[in-house]
GROMACS .gro file of C-alpha atoms in nm:
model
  185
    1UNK     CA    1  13.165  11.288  14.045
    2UNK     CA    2  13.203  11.338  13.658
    3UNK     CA    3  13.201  11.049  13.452
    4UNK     CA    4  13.430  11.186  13.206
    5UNK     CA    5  13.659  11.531  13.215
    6UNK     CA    6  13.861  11.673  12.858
    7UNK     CA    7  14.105  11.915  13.043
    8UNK     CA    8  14.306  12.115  12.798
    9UNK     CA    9  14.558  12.335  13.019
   10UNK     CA   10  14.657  12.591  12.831
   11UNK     CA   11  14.882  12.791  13.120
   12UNK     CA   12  14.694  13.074  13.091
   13UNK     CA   13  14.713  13.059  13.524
   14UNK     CA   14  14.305  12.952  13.538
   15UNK     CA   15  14.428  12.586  13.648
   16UNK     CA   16  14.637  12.604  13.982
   17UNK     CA   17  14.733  12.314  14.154
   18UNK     CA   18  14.398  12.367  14.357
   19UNK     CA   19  14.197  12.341  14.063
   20UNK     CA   20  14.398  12.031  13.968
   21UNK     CA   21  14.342  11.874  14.205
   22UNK     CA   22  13.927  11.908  14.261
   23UNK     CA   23  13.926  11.844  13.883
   24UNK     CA   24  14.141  11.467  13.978
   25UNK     CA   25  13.941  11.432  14.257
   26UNK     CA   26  13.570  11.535  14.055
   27UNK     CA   27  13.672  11.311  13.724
   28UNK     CA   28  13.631  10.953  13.703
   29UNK     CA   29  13.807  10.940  13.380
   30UNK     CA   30  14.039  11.208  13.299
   31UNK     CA   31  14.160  11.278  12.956
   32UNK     CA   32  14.432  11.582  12.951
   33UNK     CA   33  14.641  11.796  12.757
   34UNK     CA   34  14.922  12.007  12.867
   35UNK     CA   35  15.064  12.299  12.666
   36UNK     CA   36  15.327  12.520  12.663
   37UNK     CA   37  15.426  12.800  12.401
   38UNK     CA   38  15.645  13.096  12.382
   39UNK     CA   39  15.405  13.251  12.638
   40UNK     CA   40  15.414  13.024  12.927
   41UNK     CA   41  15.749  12.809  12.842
   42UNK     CA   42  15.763  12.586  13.140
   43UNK     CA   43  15.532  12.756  13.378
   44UNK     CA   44  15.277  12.489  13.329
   45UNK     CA   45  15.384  12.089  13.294
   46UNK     CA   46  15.229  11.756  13.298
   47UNK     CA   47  15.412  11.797  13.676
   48UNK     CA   48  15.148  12.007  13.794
   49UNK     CA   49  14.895  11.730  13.739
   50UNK     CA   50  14.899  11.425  13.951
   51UNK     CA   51  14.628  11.209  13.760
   52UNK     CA   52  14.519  11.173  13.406
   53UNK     CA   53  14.354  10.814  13.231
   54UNK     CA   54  14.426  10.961  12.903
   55UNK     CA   55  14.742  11.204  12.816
   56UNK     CA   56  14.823  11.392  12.484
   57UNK     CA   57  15.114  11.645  12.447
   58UNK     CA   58  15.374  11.695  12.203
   59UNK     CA   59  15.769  11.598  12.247
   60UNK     CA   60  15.869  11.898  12.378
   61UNK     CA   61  15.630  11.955  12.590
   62UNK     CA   62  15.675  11.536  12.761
   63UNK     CA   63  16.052  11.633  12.745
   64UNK     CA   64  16.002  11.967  12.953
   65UNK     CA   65  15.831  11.764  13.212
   66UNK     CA   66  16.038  11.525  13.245
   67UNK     CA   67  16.389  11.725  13.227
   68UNK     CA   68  16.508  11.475  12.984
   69UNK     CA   69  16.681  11.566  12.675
   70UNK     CA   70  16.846  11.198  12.607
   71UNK     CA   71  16.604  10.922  12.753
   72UNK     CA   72  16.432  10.747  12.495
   73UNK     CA   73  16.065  10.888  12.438
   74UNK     CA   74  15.918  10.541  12.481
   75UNK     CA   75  16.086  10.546  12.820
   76UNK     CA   76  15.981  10.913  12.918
   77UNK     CA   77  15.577  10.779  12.803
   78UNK     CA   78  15.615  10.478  13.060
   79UNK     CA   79  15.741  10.706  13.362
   80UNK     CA   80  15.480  10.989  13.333
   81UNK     CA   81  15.209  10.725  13.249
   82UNK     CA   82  15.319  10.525  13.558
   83UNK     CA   83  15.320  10.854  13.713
   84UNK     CA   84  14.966  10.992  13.677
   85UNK     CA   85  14.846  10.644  13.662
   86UNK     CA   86  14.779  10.691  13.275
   87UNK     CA   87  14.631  10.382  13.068
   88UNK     CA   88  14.639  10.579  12.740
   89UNK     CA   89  14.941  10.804  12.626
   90UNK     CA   90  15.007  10.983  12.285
   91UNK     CA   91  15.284  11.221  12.195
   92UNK     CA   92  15.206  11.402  11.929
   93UNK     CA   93  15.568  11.480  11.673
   94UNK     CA   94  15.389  11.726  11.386
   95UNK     CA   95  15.478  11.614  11.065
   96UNK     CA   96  15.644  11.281  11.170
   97UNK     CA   97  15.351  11.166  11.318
   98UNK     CA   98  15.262  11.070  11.710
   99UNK     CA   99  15.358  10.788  11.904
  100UNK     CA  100  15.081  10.597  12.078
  101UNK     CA  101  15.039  10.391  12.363
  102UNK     CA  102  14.803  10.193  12.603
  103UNK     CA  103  14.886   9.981  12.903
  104UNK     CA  104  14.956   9.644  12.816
  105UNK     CA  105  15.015   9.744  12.449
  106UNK     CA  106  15.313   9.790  12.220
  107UNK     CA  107  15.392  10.076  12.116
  108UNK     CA  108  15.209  10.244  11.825
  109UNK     CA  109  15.355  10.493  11.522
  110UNK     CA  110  15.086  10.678  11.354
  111UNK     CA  111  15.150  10.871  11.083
  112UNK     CA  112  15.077  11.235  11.000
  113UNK     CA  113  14.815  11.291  10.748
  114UNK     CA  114  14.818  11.631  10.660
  115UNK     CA  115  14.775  11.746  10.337
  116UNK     CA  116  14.818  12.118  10.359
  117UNK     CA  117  14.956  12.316  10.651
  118UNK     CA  118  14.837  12.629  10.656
  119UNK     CA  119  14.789  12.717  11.056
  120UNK     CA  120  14.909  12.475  11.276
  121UNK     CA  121  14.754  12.630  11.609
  122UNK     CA  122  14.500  12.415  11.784
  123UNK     CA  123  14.624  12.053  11.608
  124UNK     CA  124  14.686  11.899  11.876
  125UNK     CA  125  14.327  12.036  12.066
  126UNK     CA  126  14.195  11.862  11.788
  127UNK     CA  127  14.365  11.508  11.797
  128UNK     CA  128  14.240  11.517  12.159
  129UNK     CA  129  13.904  11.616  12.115
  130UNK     CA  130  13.878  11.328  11.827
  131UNK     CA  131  14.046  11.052  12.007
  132UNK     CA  132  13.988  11.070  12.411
  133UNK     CA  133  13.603  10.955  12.343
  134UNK     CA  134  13.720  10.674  12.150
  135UNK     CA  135  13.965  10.610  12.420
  136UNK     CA  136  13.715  10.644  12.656
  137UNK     CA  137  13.514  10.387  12.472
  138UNK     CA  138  13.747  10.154  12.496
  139UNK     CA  139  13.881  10.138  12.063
  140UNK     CA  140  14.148  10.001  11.935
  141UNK     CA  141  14.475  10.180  11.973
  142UNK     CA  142  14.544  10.228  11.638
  143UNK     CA  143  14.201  10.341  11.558
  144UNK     CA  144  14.219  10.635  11.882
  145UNK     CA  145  14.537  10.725  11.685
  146UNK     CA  146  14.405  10.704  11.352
  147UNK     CA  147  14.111  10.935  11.391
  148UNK     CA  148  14.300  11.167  11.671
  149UNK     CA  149  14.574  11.204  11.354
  150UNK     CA  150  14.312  11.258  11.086
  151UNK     CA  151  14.129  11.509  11.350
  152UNK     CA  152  14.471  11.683  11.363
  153UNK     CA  153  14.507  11.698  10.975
  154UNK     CA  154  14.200  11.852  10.891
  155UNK     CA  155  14.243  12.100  11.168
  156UNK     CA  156  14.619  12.245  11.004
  157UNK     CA  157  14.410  12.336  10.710
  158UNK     CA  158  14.208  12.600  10.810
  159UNK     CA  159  14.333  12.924  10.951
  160UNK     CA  160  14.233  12.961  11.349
  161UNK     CA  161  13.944  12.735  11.501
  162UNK     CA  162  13.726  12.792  11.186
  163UNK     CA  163  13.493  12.477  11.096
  164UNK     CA  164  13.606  12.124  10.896
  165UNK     CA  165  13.676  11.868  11.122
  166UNK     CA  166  13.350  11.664  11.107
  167UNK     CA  167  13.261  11.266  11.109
  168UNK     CA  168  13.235  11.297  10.718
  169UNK     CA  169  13.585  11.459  10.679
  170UNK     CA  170  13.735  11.281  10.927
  171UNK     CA  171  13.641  10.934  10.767
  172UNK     CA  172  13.716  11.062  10.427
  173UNK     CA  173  14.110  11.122  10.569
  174UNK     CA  174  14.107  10.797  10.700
  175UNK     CA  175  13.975  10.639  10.362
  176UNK     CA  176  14.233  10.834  10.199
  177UNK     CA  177  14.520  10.708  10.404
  178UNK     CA  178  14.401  10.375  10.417
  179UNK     CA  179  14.723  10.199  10.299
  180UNK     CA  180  14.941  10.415  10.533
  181UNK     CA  181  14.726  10.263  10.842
  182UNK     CA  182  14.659   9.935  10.744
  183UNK     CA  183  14.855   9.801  10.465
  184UNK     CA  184  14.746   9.449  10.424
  185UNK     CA  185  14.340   9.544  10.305
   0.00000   0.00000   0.00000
C-alpha cells in the first residue's frame, strides 16, 4: 500500500470506477478532488468514488453529487463525508470563501483571500495541494483552511499553472490576512 494518495479527478475518462477502486484499495490515506466543468458536467461525481480521508470540491460540484439543490450545505458535507468515510471535508465557494470541516469539529468559514483575479483555473488544485499534507499531518482545522485558502489566492493571480505559490508567499498571505483569521492577536 501507499501511505498517502492526492487524487485530483479531472473527468477526463483516465479514472473509471476500476481505477477507483485499486486507487481506495492501494491508499492508506486518500485525499481527493472531484471536478466537473462545461466539458464533463456530471459525467464524473464524488459518486464514483467510494472512499476518500480528505475531500475538496466546490458547491456545485458537492450539490451535483448529491442531487440536492435545497439541503443545507453543512448537511450535504456530513452525508458524503459519512459516505466515503471522510474525516476532513472542505467546499470551496470562490470569492465567499470555503467551508471547512473535520470529524468531531464545528464547522469552519474561511475566508477568501484573493487579491487579484486574473485566471481562476486550477484554484481549487491549489487549495488541495496546500492543505491535504497539513491535513495529513494532523493541523489545526483552521490552519488546513488557512493555508489551502492562501494557496488558492496566490494561484488566481497568475494566468495558467505558471509559478507563485511558494512557502514564502503563502505565509506572506497569511501575515497579510492575519486579522481576517484570527482576530483576537
Amino acid at each position: 500500500n501507499i501511505a498517502v494518495g492526492i487524487v485530483a479527478d479531472f473527468g477526463h475518462g483516465f479514472l473509471d470506477s476500476e481505477a477507483a477502486r485499486s486507487i481506495e484499495r492501494d491508499m492508506e490515506w486518500l485525499a481527493l478532488t472531484v471536478q466537473s466543468n462545461s466539458l464533463n458536467w456530471g459525467m464524473t461525481t464524488l459518486r464514483k468514488w467510494a472512499k476518500a480521508d480528505f475531500v475538496i470540491v466546490d458547491e456545485a460540484e458537492l450539490r451535483l453529487a448529491t442531487g440536492e439543490r435545497a439541503l443545507s450545505l453543512h448537511s450535504q458535507i456530513e452525508t458524503e463525508a459519512a459516505r466515503l468515510g471522510a474525516e476532513w471535508f472542505i467546499v470551496t465557494q470562490g470569492h465567499q470563501g470555503a467551508v471547512c470541516w473535520h470529524k468531531g469539529e464545528e464547522f469552519f468559514r474561511i475566508p477568501a483571500f484573493a487579491e487579484s483575479v486574473v485566471d481562476r483555473m486550477g484554484a481549487g488544485d491549489a487549495f488541495l495541494a496546500a492543505s491535504a499534507p497539513l491535513a495529513h499531518a494532523g493541523a489545526p482545522l483552521g490552519l488546513v483552511g488557512a493555508v489551502g485558502s492562501a494557496a488558492a489566492a496566490i494561484h488566481v493571480g497568475v494566468v495558467g499553472n505558471g509559478p507563485g505559490v511558494n512557502r514564502e508567499a503563502v505565509l506572506g498571505m497569511l501575515e497579510r490576512h492575519r486579522r481576517a483569521l484570527w482576530p483576537t492577536d
